[in-house]
Each structure stands twice: as structure tokens, then as C-alpha cells.
Tab-separated table of C-alpha atoms and ligand atoms in Angstrom:
chain	number	residue	atom	x	y	z
A	1	MET	CA	93.638	159.699	168.683
A	2	SER	CA	93.775	163.811	169.012
A	3	THR	CA	90.876	165.299	171.501
A	4	THR	CA	92.585	168.743	171.983
A	5	PRO	CA	92.875	171.726	170.403
A	6	LEU	CA	96.469	172.542	168.867
A	7	ASN	CA	98.844	174.975	170.652
A	8	PRO	CA	98.543	177.354	168.488
A	9	ASP	CA	102.490	177.865	168.395
A	10	SER	CA	102.656	174.650	167.644
A	11	PRO	CA	105.721	173.731	165.955
A	12	LEU	CA	103.615	172.096	162.857
A	13	LEU	CA	101.874	175.355	162.104
A	14	ARG	CA	105.413	177.708	161.166
A	15	PRO	CA	105.944	178.367	157.872
A	16	LEU	CA	109.333	177.140	156.542
A	17	ARG	CA	111.054	177.572	153.571
A	18	LEU	CA	112.776	174.708	151.691
A	19	GLY	CA	114.612	175.809	148.552
A	20	ALA	CA	112.006	178.288	146.936
A	21	LEU	CA	108.295	176.562	147.667
A	22	GLN	CA	108.079	178.695	151.530
A	23	LEU	CA	105.226	176.407	152.838
A	24	ASP	CA	102.330	177.631	154.839
A	25	ASN	CA	103.200	174.783	156.483
A	26	ARG	CA	105.677	171.430	158.434
A	27	VAL	CA	102.769	168.810	157.506
A	28	LEU	CA	103.788	167.770	154.141
A	29	MET	CA	101.794	165.160	152.540
A	30	ALA	CA	104.029	162.266	152.073
A	31	PRO	CA	104.142	160.479	148.392
A	32	LEU	CA	101.409	157.951	147.867
A	33	THR	CA	100.863	155.863	144.877
A	34	ARG	CA	97.322	155.427	144.119
A	35	ASN	CA	96.924	153.974	141.277
A	36	ARG	CA	94.190	156.608	139.182
A	37	ALA	CA	95.907	157.772	136.452
A	38	ASP	CA	94.770	156.612	133.030
A	39	ALA	CA	96.073	153.452	131.648
A	40	ASP	CA	98.562	155.692	129.524
A	41	GLY	CA	100.146	157.009	132.016
A	42	THR	CA	97.881	160.571	131.635
A	43	PRO	CA	96.879	162.131	134.804
A	44	ASN	CA	93.115	163.105	134.346
A	45	ALA	CA	90.039	165.439	136.332
A	46	LEU	CA	89.995	163.244	138.863
A	47	GLN	CA	93.284	163.137	140.705
A	48	ALA	CA	93.356	166.687	140.466
A	49	THR	CA	90.611	166.457	142.554
A	50	TYR	CA	91.707	164.945	144.630
A	51	TYR	CA	95.011	166.917	144.897
A	52	ALA	CA	93.469	169.964	145.512
A	53	GLN	CA	91.520	168.381	148.160
A	54	ARG	CA	93.755	168.226	150.466
A	55	ALA	CA	95.770	171.030	149.738
A	56	GLY	CA	96.098	172.742	152.963
A	57	ALA	CA	99.434	170.415	152.881
A	58	GLY	CA	101.972	172.756	153.544
A	59	LEU	CA	103.762	170.636	150.508
A	60	ILE	CA	101.251	168.049	148.450
A	61	ILE	CA	105.097	164.780	146.681
A	62	THR	CA	102.236	163.635	144.686
A	63	GLU	CA	102.827	159.735	144.144
A	64	GLY	CA	105.131	157.701	142.042
A	65	SER	CA	105.885	158.611	138.540
A	66	GLN	CA	107.469	158.092	135.594
A	67	PRO	CA	110.469	160.072	133.284
A	68	ALA	CA	110.134	157.600	130.605
A	69	ALA	CA	108.394	154.842	129.176
A	70	ILE	CA	110.382	152.280	130.606
A	71	GLY	CA	110.103	153.402	134.393
A	72	LYS	CA	106.805	152.023	134.808
A	73	GLY	CA	106.149	150.554	137.481
A	74	TYR	CA	102.432	150.103	138.297
A	75	PRO	CA	99.116	149.773	136.417
A	76	ASN	CA	97.313	153.810	136.046
A	77	VAL	CA	100.302	155.200	137.450
A	78	PRO	CA	101.142	158.433	135.450
A	79	GLY	CA	103.766	159.762	134.000
A	80	VAL	CA	105.874	162.685	132.662
A	81	HIS	CA	107.071	161.992	129.773
A	82	ASN	CA	104.621	163.747	127.239
A	83	ASP	CA	102.585	166.315	125.469
A	84	ALA	CA	99.020	164.956	127.115
A	85	GLN	CA	100.892	164.127	131.052
A	86	GLN	CA	101.670	166.986	131.369
A	87	ALA	CA	98.710	168.791	130.249
A	88	GLY	CA	97.057	166.202	133.075
A	89	TRP	CA	99.425	167.923	134.926
A	90	ALA	CA	99.149	171.259	135.261
A	91	ARG	CA	94.963	170.716	135.469
A	92	ILE	CA	96.570	169.007	138.575
A	93	ALA	CA	98.846	171.880	139.336
A	94	ASP	CA	96.464	174.656	138.740
A	95	ALA	CA	93.436	173.008	140.988
A	96	VAL	CA	96.123	172.995	143.736
A	97	HIS	CA	97.430	176.246	143.193
A	98	THR	CA	94.138	177.558	143.339
A	99	GLU	CA	93.078	176.024	146.900
A	100	GLY	CA	96.486	177.969	148.108
A	101	GLY	CA	98.599	174.739	148.062
A	102	ARG	CA	102.069	173.866	146.834
A	103	ILE	CA	102.844	170.167	144.765
A	104	VAL	CA	105.828	168.572	143.791
A	105	VAL	CA	105.653	165.354	141.984
A	106	GLN	CA	108.085	162.438	142.883
A	107	LEU	CA	109.552	160.652	139.963
A	108	MET	CA	110.050	157.694	140.195
A	109	HIS	CA	111.856	154.822	137.909
A	110	GLY	CA	110.750	151.617	139.328
A	111	GLY	CA	113.833	150.285	137.668
A	112	ARG	CA	113.587	146.430	138.641
A	113	ILE	CA	110.132	147.561	139.999
A	114	SER	CA	108.275	146.425	137.107
A	115	HIS	CA	106.888	143.774	134.256
A	116	PRO	CA	107.329	143.043	130.847
A	117	ASP	CA	103.356	143.101	131.215
A	118	THR	CA	103.316	146.782	132.052
A	119	LEU	CA	105.990	147.573	129.340
A	120	GLY	CA	104.343	146.334	126.951
A	121	GLY	CA	106.439	143.332	126.810
A	122	ASP	CA	109.876	145.675	127.050
A	123	THR	CA	112.493	144.139	130.373
A	124	PRO	CA	112.704	146.062	132.893
A	125	VAL	CA	115.419	147.368	133.058
A	126	ALA	CA	117.854	147.847	136.400
A	127	PRO	CA	122.573	148.452	137.776
A	128	SER	CA	122.360	144.579	136.949
A	129	ALA	CA	120.535	141.207	136.532
A	130	VAL	CA	119.360	140.649	139.608
A	131	ARG	CA	116.101	138.982	140.032
A	132	PRO	CA	114.081	140.618	143.293
A	133	ALA	CA	112.755	138.173	145.329
A	134	GLY	CA	108.187	138.087	144.647
A	135	GLU	CA	105.947	138.849	142.243
A	136	VAL	CA	104.403	142.345	141.709
A	137	VAL	CA	100.665	144.120	140.609
A	138	THR	CA	100.297	143.885	136.413
A	139	PRO	CA	97.384	144.557	134.021
A	140	SER	CA	97.601	141.037	133.424
A	141	GLY	CA	97.466	140.238	137.669
A	142	LEU	CA	99.908	139.787	140.269
A	143	GLN	CA	103.539	137.851	138.414
A	144	PRO	CA	106.766	136.340	140.202
A	145	PHE	CA	109.033	139.224	139.063
A	146	ALA	CA	111.602	139.070	135.411
A	147	GLU	CA	114.495	139.584	135.452
A	148	PRO	CA	115.934	143.210	134.344
A	149	ARG	CA	117.983	143.941	131.640
A	150	GLU	CA	121.194	145.927	132.837
A	151	LEU	CA	121.779	149.467	131.783
A	152	ARG	CA	125.004	149.827	129.362
A	153	THR	CA	127.094	152.285	131.072
A	154	ASP	CA	126.664	154.849	127.815
A	155	GLU	CA	122.862	154.349	128.806
A	156	LEU	CA	123.320	156.089	131.659
A	157	PRO	CA	123.162	159.597	130.314
A	158	ARG	CA	120.413	159.700	128.950
A	159	VAL	CA	118.497	158.072	131.558
A	160	ALA	CA	119.746	160.598	133.624
A	161	ALA	CA	118.656	162.955	130.580
A	162	GLU	CA	115.015	161.490	131.117
A	163	PHE	CA	114.599	162.930	134.380
A	164	ALA	CA	116.201	166.586	133.346
A	165	ASP	CA	113.221	166.434	130.680
A	166	ALA	CA	110.431	164.438	133.423
A	167	ALA	CA	111.682	167.452	135.067
A	168	ARG	CA	111.134	170.348	133.225
A	169	ARG	CA	107.547	169.124	132.292
A	170	ALA	CA	106.737	169.222	136.013
A	171	VAL	CA	107.835	173.217	136.554
A	172	ALA	CA	106.069	173.953	132.981
A	173	ALA	CA	102.948	171.767	134.018
A	174	GLY	CA	103.113	174.829	136.500
A	175	LEU	CA	104.221	172.508	139.174
A	176	ASP	CA	106.823	174.546	142.419
A	177	GLY	CA	109.402	171.376	141.363
A	178	ILE	CA	110.296	168.380	141.588
A	179	GLU	CA	111.538	165.351	144.271
A	180	LEU	CA	113.370	162.487	142.981
A	181	HIS	CA	112.473	158.950	144.090
A	182	ALA	CA	115.414	157.533	145.282
A	183	ALA	CA	113.836	155.632	148.238
A	184	ASN	CA	111.619	152.221	147.870
A	185	GLY	CA	113.774	150.054	145.955
A	186	TYR	CA	113.065	152.415	143.193
A	187	LEU	CA	115.694	151.984	140.202
A	188	LEU	CA	117.988	155.202	141.810
A	189	HIS	CA	117.484	152.810	145.242
A	190	GLN	CA	118.938	149.621	143.206
A	191	PHE	CA	122.106	151.861	142.307
A	192	LEU	CA	122.679	152.856	145.847
A	193	THR	CA	122.102	149.167	146.886
A	194	ASP	CA	125.136	146.623	146.571
A	195	GLY	CA	122.360	144.294	146.992
A	196	SER	CA	120.974	145.675	142.943
A	197	ASN	CA	124.485	147.001	142.238
A	198	ARG	CA	126.753	144.908	141.364
A	199	ARG	CA	128.341	146.523	138.302
A	200	THR	CA	132.461	146.488	138.299
A	201	ASP	CA	132.264	150.109	136.480
A	202	ALA	CA	133.008	153.662	137.868
A	203	TYR	CA	129.046	152.914	139.003
A	204	GLY	CA	129.008	149.507	140.673
A	205	GLY	CA	130.704	148.942	144.137
A	206	SER	CA	132.061	151.507	146.873
A	207	SER	CA	130.011	154.100	148.122
A	208	GLU	CA	131.481	156.800	145.827
A	209	ASN	CA	130.434	154.874	143.675
A	210	ARG	CA	126.845	153.254	143.804
A	211	ALA	CA	126.694	157.101	144.703
A	212	ARG	CA	127.638	158.635	141.646
A	213	PHE	CA	124.156	158.189	139.424
A	214	VAL	CA	121.853	159.428	142.339
A	215	ILE	CA	124.731	163.210	142.024
A	216	GLU	CA	124.274	162.595	138.343
A	217	VAL	CA	120.314	162.507	137.787
A	218	ALA	CA	120.274	165.128	140.701
A	219	GLU	CA	122.812	167.584	139.114
A	220	ALA	CA	121.073	166.905	135.700
A	221	THR	CA	117.494	167.320	137.293
A	222	ALA	CA	119.139	170.682	139.244
A	223	ALA	CA	120.504	171.869	136.341
A	224	ALA	CA	117.199	171.304	133.868
A	225	ILE	CA	115.257	173.626	136.556
A	226	GLY	CA	117.200	174.983	139.105
A	227	ALA	CA	118.280	172.684	142.892
A	228	ASP	CA	116.115	175.043	144.448
A	229	ARG	CA	113.668	173.300	143.213
A	230	VAL	CA	114.725	169.590	143.678
A	231	GLY	CA	114.241	167.698	146.847
A	232	ILE	CA	114.856	163.524	147.500
A	233	ARG	CA	113.702	160.641	148.872
A	234	LEU	CA	116.018	158.756	150.627
A	235	SER	CA	115.209	155.296	153.141
A	236	PRO	CA	119.078	154.273	154.235
A	237	GLY	CA	118.837	150.469	154.829
A	238	GLY	CA	114.432	149.685	153.856
A	239	ALA	CA	114.119	146.370	152.765
A	240	PHE	CA	111.045	146.887	150.963
A	241	ASN	CA	111.271	145.379	147.133
A	242	ASP	CA	113.748	142.991	148.444
A	243	MET	CA	116.594	145.753	149.071
A	244	SER	CA	119.526	144.315	151.000
A	245	GLU	CA	122.551	147.417	152.243
A	246	SER	CA	125.486	145.731	154.258
A	247	ASP	CA	126.223	149.056	154.922
A	248	LEU	CA	124.620	152.187	154.736
A	249	GLN	CA	127.912	154.754	154.425
A	250	VAL	CA	126.885	155.609	150.645
A	251	TYR	CA	124.220	157.792	152.323
A	252	PRO	CA	126.565	160.724	154.175
A	253	LEU	CA	128.296	160.132	151.272
A	254	LEU	CA	125.179	161.101	149.269
A	255	ALA	CA	124.184	164.053	151.624
A	256	ARG	CA	127.299	165.314	151.118
A	257	GLU	CA	126.911	165.990	147.570
A	258	LEU	CA	123.132	166.839	147.444
A	259	ARG	CA	124.223	169.370	149.778
A	260	ARG	CA	126.904	170.402	147.842
A	261	ILE	CA	124.240	170.674	144.784
A	262	GLY	CA	121.951	172.358	146.326
A	263	LEU	CA	118.924	170.651	146.826
A	264	ALA	CA	115.756	172.183	147.873
A	265	TYR	CA	115.388	168.874	151.314
A	266	VAL	CA	116.168	165.717	151.175
A	267	HIS	CA	113.591	163.863	152.093
A	268	VAL	CA	114.296	160.603	154.947
A	269	ILE	CA	112.092	157.337	156.093
A	270	ALA	CA	113.483	156.549	159.092
A	271	ALA	CA	112.753	156.291	162.831
A	272	PRO	CA	113.406	159.482	165.151
A	273	ASP	CA	115.961	158.033	166.984
A	274	ALA	CA	118.024	156.318	164.286
A	275	GLU	CA	122.324	157.215	163.975
A	276	ILE	CA	121.946	157.517	160.592
A	277	LEU	CA	119.670	159.905	160.908
A	278	GLY	CA	121.431	161.926	163.099
A	279	GLU	CA	124.840	161.980	160.953
A	280	LEU	CA	122.289	163.183	157.801
A	281	ARG	CA	121.068	165.129	160.210
A	282	ALA	CA	125.145	167.035	161.146
A	283	LEU	CA	125.197	167.624	157.016
A	284	TRP	CA	121.306	169.298	156.637
A	285	PRO	CA	120.813	170.780	159.881
A	286	ASP	CA	118.284	172.030	157.702
A	287	ARG	CA	115.879	171.900	155.335
A	288	LEU	CA	114.722	167.617	156.867
A	289	VAL	CA	112.797	166.714	155.807
A	290	LEU	CA	111.358	163.272	158.588
A	291	ASN	CA	108.432	160.620	157.287
A	292	THR	CA	108.558	157.266	160.241
A	293	GLY	CA	107.722	154.711	157.458
A	294	PHE	CA	105.669	151.684	158.584
A	295	ALA	CA	106.986	151.899	161.779
A	296	GLN	CA	105.122	154.636	163.661
A	297	ASP	CA	101.398	156.004	162.449
A	298	SER	CA	101.773	159.398	161.698
A	299	GLU	CA	99.693	160.731	165.033
A	300	ARG	CA	99.358	164.135	165.879
A	301	ASP	CA	101.122	164.393	168.510
A	302	ALA	CA	104.244	162.800	168.105
A	303	VAL	CA	104.693	164.981	164.707
A	304	ALA	CA	104.858	168.560	166.990
A	305	ALA	CA	106.904	166.047	169.004
A	306	ILE	CA	109.573	164.426	166.423
A	307	LEU	CA	109.889	168.418	164.961
A	308	ALA	CA	110.096	169.644	168.970
A	309	SER	CA	113.171	168.674	168.890
A	310	GLY	CA	113.956	169.297	166.350
A	311	VAL	CA	115.740	166.109	164.557
A	312	ALA	CA	113.636	167.143	161.509
A	313	ASP	CA	111.852	170.888	160.096
A	314	ALA	CA	109.473	168.738	159.022
A	315	VAL	CA	107.100	165.805	159.089
A	316	ALA	CA	105.395	164.205	155.407
A	317	VAL	CA	101.943	162.303	156.756
A	318	GLY	CA	101.308	159.586	154.453
A	319	ARG	CA	97.399	156.999	155.373
A	320	PRO	CA	96.326	160.160	157.830
A	321	PHE	CA	96.309	162.566	154.953
A	322	LEU	CA	94.831	159.514	152.068
A	323	ALA	CA	91.737	159.545	154.395
A	324	ASN	CA	91.012	163.701	155.644
A	325	PRO	CA	91.625	166.146	152.538
A	326	ASP	CA	91.534	168.346	155.594
A	327	LEU	CA	94.493	166.996	158.080
A	328	ILE	CA	95.095	170.003	159.195
A	329	ARG	CA	92.650	171.504	160.413
A	330	ARG	CA	91.121	167.853	162.548
A	331	TRP	CA	94.921	167.833	163.532
A	332	THR	CA	94.550	171.794	164.685
A	333	GLU	CA	91.051	171.644	165.573
A	334	GLY	CA	92.047	168.217	167.823
A	335	ALA	CA	88.891	166.869	165.635
A	336	GLU	CA	88.007	163.170	164.538
A	337	LEU	CA	90.195	161.412	162.182
A	338	ASN	CA	88.356	159.350	159.563
A	339	GLU	CA	90.339	155.791	158.900
A	340	PRO	CA	91.946	154.701	156.437
A	341	ASP	CA	90.328	152.026	153.848
A	342	GLN	CA	93.421	149.950	151.751
A	343	ALA	CA	91.179	147.589	150.349
A	344	THR	CA	91.097	150.976	148.086
A	345	PHE	CA	93.851	152.108	148.575
A	346	TYR	CA	95.450	150.854	145.172
A	347	GLY	CA	92.908	151.552	142.192
A	348	GLY	CA	90.468	151.987	141.230
A	349	ASP	CA	87.722	154.754	141.310
A	350	ALA	CA	86.060	158.305	143.061
A	351	ARG	CA	85.616	155.566	146.225
A	352	GLY	CA	88.110	155.451	148.780
A	353	TYR	CA	89.586	157.895	146.812
A	354	THR	CA	87.897	161.644	146.007
A	355	ASP	CA	85.277	160.749	149.218
A	356	TYR	CA	86.982	160.354	152.597
A	357	PRO	CA	84.659	163.733	153.878
A	358	SER	CA	85.644	167.028	154.684
A	359	LEU	CA	84.617	167.708	158.779
A	360	ASP	CA	82.374	169.957	157.509
A	361	GLU	CA	80.270	166.903	155.322
A	362	VAL	CA	80.804	165.663	159.361
A	363	VAL	CA	79.220	167.750	160.559
A	364	ALA	CA	76.329	168.261	158.229
A	365	ALA	CA	75.672	164.137	157.292
B	401	LIG	C1	99.052	153.061	149.024
B	401	LIG	C2	100.473	154.288	149.917
B	401	LIG	C3	101.335	154.454	148.134
B	401	LIG	C4	102.082	154.443	148.943
B	401	LIG	N1	103.122	154.669	147.642
B	401	LIG	C5	104.254	156.207	147.480
B	401	LIG	C6	105.381	156.255	146.731
B	401	LIG	O1	104.583	156.658	145.378
B	401	LIG	N2	106.607	157.405	147.039
B	401	LIG	C7	106.938	156.731	147.713
B	401	LIG	O2	107.735	157.026	148.081
B	401	LIG	N3	106.513	156.787	149.127
B	401	LIG	C8	104.944	155.581	148.762
B	401	LIG	N4	104.742	155.419	150.027
B	401	LIG	C9	104.535	155.560	151.155
B	401	LIG	C10	105.002	156.865	151.987
B	401	LIG	O3	105.072	157.337	151.784
B	401	LIG	C11	105.548	156.613	153.979
B	401	LIG	O4	106.073	156.479	154.051
B	401	LIG	C12	104.188	154.827	154.243
B	401	LIG	O5	103.120	155.098	153.590
B	401	LIG	C13	104.367	155.573	155.973
B	401	LIG	O6	103.946	156.255	156.616
B	401	LIG	P1	102.383	156.947	156.890
B	401	LIG	O7	102.158	156.641	158.444
B	401	LIG	O8	102.349	158.161	157.255
B	401	LIG	O9	101.186	157.103	156.210
B	401	LIG	C14	102.996	154.346	150.412
B	401	LIG	C15	102.464	153.862	151.091
B	401	LIG	C16	101.251	153.927	150.736
B	401	LIG	C17	99.973	153.202	151.942
């Protein structure tokens, strides 16, 4: 727990430009699925309040949100693929901008991380028909994962176009851009990884082939809204959602191509001393966002040390932002922090969502 005020020269408080995104500080709100959207994926007023409360972040990266109905991974996650959803995002963008913040939506296509009960009976899609081990939350409770349907080669341009359409809707709603979720075992990550990608066409096999679909989605979204409004999240070697990667060589190859396309930023989940992070940093000497994953707590002085060490330009922070709407102020003043309540992470109402007190409310109480 930090109890001393932050040095005003701290790298945490320095402005940063990520493509078209001009940030006031380098502490970003990491994407956090909270399952509070309406059942049909429409973002609601409660979410607008939640995000507006957290507008002090250098950049809010929203919860993972599906670019197409078949990409819905869990109950009550938002979508970005119809007019009502777009209107819901417009209310959120407005609320955050009114508070002086910046916000991009994370486009998360669940791929095989879903279930027919979540998809109105449809079968989840994936690079290959490889069922993940384990269970998934559905509207009817926890269920074993189902075997996904392998996407045909001739379907892939349409899937990429859905990402591009969602990116267009995001910007039309007034959001500042998008982050492609190519991490944590969801569809784009499933393509990158040989454990989940057994394809024999041009999208499977070699690292070049496994990177191809992610590159095409990056190109399609960049063409739709400008590369300088598109970021991407990667989790090299991450095992979440039953992933296994026999080598990480796809990542430097991919990072080089994303740099060529001119994306706004690359967001890496890794330990600060991970070898792969060093490799990616050499390719992205600027505009690299780090999240340390669950390996270590995102604590103020550790985050400042990461920035001072030069391995990243900004750090994304998850659970401390979940529990502290005014985290930047608290870290600046060295104030006490609210503790996150795990029981209310996924789903429910305002409790454990918009009712974490700000410092002013704590002082007044
Ligand atoms: C409740 C919860 C929901 C999450 N949802 C997402 C998500 O939608 N997309 C994503 O990329 N990561 C998601 N994550 C991972 C976080 O972005 C982050 O990597 C993780 O919490 C570790 O960072 P922290 O220690 O700062 O919390 C989630 C984590 C938590 C705790």
C-alpha cells in the first residue's frame, strides 16, 4: 500500500501519444469483463456511470465486446454490431468525454470460448474443431465447453469485415478507437496458436500462416477507422482458456507486421522481465502498453518502476481500477485503496460496480 504522495515528476503522470490518442497520463484502465450489459448485448446507463467514474485513466480500454452475434462469449457482455448497441456506446462515450477521459472499446470475438446456450443454439466457431478443456458460464449455468465448428476459408473475409464494421460503429458512436483482443484464448489468439489452430489452409501451420488472419483483421479495421485508432492486445504464451503455444515465434513476426500497418499501440500481457517482452520492445520502441497479468499485483510503485525501466510506455491496470474509480488521484496522493470484491466481478447490479466510493466519499463518511 502506497502512503507517500507521488513524486510530481513520476513517469506515471506524463502525457503520452498513442497514434491518434492523446493521453494525460500513462496509467490505463485494463479491459475488464463485468457482465452488466442488457441480455441482448446493449450497453446501458449503469455502464455509462461506471466508465465515467473511471475517466481519470490515461485511457479506458473497455470490457471485451463482440463484433458479431456469434462472437458473444458470455452472458451480458456488450456487442458492437447493431444500432441499439451503437446508441448504448454513444451514451458511454459521451459520459466519459464529459469527464475529460478517453475510451476505446475492446473487440473480443469469443470464438470457441462460448457455448450454444449463450448463442441461441448456434455452435461457436473457431480456427479448428478443437474443444477447450473445462467449463464456461452460460445463461443456464456452468456447462462443459462444446466442440466448435471450424470456420471455412471462404468465411474468413466476412469475419474480418465484421471486425471492421464494429470498428466503424465504435467511432460513429464517438468512442476514440478500438483494441483488438488477440489475447487470453479468444478467437484471434486461437488463430495464432498451434494448440487451437490445426488448419491446413493458408491460415494454419507455419507462424506466418497462423499470424495471417490477425494481420488481415488489423488491416481491415485500420482501413475502416485509421490505423492510428486501432490497438491490439497480445498474451504471448498465456495459458488462460486452455491455450498452449509450443513456441512464441509468431509474436515478433506479428509485431513487425502490426508496426508496418501503423497501429496506435501494442498491449502486451507479460512479466516485466520476460524475454518475449524484450523482443517485442525492440520492434515497438514506443507505443507499447504492458499489463503484468495475474503474476503480480498492479501496485503504484511497481508500475512506476516499470515505466522508469523503459520496457513499456504505459501500464494497463485492472483490479485496482475496478475498485477505485479515482485511482489516479489516490495514487497521486498516496491514499488508501478500496479492495476489489471478487464476488461481484462478473454480473449483478450496481453493487460492486458503481458503488466503490471515491476518496471524497470516504472522507465525507
Ligand atoms: C473481472 C475481470 C475481467 C476481465 N476481463 C477481461 C477482458 O474482457 N478482456 C481482457 O483482455 N482481459 C480481461 N481481464 C484481464 C485484465 O485485463 C488484466 O489482464 C488482469 O486483471 C491482470 O491485471 P491486474 O492485476 O492489474 O488486475 C479481466 C480480468 C478480471 C479480473
